[in-house]
Short mmCIF file of C-alpha atoms in Angstrom, two decimals:
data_model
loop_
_atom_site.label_atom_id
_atom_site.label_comp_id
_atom_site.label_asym_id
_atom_site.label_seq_id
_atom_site.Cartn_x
_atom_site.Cartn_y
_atom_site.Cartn_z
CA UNK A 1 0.00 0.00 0.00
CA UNK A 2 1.24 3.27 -1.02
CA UNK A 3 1.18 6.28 1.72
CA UNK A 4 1.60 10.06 0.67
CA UNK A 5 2.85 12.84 2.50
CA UNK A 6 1.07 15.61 3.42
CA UNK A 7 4.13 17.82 2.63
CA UNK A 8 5.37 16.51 -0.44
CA UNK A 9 3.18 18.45 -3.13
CA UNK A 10 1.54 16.47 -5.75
CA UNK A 11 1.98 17.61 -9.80
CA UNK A 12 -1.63 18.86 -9.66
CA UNK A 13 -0.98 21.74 -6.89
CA UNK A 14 1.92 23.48 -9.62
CA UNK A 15 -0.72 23.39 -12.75
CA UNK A 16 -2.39 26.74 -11.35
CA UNK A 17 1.16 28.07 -10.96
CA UNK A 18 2.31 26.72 -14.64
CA UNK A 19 -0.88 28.37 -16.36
CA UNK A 20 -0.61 31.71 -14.79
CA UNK A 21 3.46 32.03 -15.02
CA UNK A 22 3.82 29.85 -18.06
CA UNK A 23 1.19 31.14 -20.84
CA UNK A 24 0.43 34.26 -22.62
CA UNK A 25 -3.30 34.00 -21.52
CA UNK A 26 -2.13 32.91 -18.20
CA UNK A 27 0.03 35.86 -17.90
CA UNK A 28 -2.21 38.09 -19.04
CA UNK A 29 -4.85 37.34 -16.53
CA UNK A 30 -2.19 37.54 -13.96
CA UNK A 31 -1.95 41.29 -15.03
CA UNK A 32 -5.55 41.89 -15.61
CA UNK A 33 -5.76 40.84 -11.88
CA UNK A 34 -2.91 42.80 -10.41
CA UNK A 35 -3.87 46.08 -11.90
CA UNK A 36 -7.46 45.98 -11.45
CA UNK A 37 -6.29 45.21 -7.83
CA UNK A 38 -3.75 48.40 -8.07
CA UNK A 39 -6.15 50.50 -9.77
CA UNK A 40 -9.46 49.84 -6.99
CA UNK A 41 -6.56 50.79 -4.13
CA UNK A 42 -5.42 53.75 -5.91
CA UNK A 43 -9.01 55.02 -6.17
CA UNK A 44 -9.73 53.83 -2.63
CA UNK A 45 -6.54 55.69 -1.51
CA UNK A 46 -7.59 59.22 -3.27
CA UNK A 47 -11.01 59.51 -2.05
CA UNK A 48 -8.96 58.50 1.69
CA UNK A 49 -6.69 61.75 0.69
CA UNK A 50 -9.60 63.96 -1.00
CA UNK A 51 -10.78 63.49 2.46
CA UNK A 52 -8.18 64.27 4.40
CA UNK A 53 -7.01 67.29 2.45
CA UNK A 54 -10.34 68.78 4.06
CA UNK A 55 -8.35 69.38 7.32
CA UNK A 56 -4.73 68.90 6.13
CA UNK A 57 -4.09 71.61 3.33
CA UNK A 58 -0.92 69.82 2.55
CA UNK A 59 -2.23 66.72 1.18
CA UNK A 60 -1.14 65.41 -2.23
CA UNK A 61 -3.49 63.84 -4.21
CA UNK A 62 -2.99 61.33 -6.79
CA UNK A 63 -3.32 62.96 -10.14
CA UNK A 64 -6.32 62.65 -12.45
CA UNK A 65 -3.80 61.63 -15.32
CA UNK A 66 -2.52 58.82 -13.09
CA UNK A 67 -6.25 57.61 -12.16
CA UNK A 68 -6.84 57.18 -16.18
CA UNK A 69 -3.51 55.65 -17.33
CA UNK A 70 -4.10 53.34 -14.71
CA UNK A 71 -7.03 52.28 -16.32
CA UNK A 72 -5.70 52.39 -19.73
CA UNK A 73 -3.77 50.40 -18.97
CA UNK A 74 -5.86 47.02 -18.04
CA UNK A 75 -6.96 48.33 -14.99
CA UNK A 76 -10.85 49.93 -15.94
CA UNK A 77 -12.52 47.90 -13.95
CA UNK A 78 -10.87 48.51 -11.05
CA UNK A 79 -11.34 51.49 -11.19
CA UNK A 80 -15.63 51.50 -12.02
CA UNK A 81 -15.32 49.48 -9.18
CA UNK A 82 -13.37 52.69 -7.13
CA UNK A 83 -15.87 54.69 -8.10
CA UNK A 84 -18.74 52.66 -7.10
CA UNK A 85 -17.21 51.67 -3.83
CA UNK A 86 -15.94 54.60 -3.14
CA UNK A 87 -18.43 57.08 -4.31
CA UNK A 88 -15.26 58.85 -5.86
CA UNK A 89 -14.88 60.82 -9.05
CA UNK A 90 -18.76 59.97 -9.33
CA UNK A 91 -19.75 63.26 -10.51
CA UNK A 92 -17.14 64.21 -12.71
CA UNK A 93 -18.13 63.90 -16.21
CA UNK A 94 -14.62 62.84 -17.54
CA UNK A 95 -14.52 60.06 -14.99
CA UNK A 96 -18.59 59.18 -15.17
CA UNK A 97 -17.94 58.65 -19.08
CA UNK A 98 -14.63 58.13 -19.64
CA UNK A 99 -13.68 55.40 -17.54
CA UNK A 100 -16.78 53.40 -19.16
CA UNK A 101 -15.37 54.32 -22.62
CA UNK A 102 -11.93 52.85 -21.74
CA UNK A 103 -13.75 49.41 -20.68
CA UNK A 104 -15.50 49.04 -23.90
CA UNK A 105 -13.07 49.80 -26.11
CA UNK A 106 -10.98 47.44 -24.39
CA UNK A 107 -13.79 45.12 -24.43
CA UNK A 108 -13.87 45.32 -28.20
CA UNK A 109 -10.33 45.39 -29.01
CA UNK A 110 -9.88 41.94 -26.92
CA UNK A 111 -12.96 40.49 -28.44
CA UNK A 112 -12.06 41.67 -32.32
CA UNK A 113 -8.68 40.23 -30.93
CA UNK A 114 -10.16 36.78 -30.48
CA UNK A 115 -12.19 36.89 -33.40
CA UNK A 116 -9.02 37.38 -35.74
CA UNK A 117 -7.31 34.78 -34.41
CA UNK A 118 -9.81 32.13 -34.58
CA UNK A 119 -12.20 32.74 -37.30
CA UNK A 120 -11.14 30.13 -40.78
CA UNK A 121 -11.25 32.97 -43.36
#
C-alpha cells in the first residue's frame, strides 16, 4: 500500500502556478488581476486623501492623469469598481464617461482580438 505525504506536493498543486506564469493567456490574466487590484486601491486611496485634504491643506493627491492611465492600462474595472465603492470621481463627467469608454473599447479590441485569431477565413 502506497502512503503520501502531506508535505510533499503532488503535480496537480503546480498546474495553477504553470498556467498563470507559463502562458500568454495565463500571464495576461495575472496582469488583468494585479492592476485591477492596483487600480481599486489607488481610487480607494484618493477619495482617503480627498478626504483628508479637508483638514490637512498639505495633502497630495494622486493625479487625475494617473487615475486614467491606470485604467488604460488594463486596470478599468478597477477602477468603475473605485468609483462605485468609493463614491469617488462619481460626478465628474470625464470620470462618469470616460472610464466606461476605456472598458468598452478594451472590451472590443480583446474580443475583435479573439475573433481574428480564430475565425477560418
Amino acid at each position: 500500500m502506497e502512503t503520501k505525504s502531506a508535505l510533499l506536493p503532488e503535480a496537480t498543486n503546480f498546474s495553477t502556478v504553470a498556467f498563470l506564469f507559463g502562458s500568454p493567456l495565463g500571464l495576461a490574466l495575472t496582469w488583468l488581476l494585479l492592476i485591477n487590484l492596483i487600480t481599486f486601491l489607488v481610487f480607494g486611496l484618493d477619495k482617503l486623501k480627498a478626504k483628508w485634504k479637508v483638514s490637512h491643506e498639505a495633502t497630495r493627491r494622486v493625479p487625475e492623469k494617473t487615475l486614467f492611465f491606470l485604467s488604460a492600462i488594463g486596470g478599468s474595472l478597477g477602477a468603475l469598481l473605485g468609483m462605485k465603492v468609493f463614491h469617488h470621481k462619481t460626478l465628474h463627467k470625464t470620470f462618469r464617461f470616460g472610464i466606461p469608454a476605456i472598458l468598452l473599447l478594451q472590451v472590443v479590441v480583446v474580443g475583435g482580438l479573439w475573433v481574428y485569431f480564430h475565425s477560418n477565413w
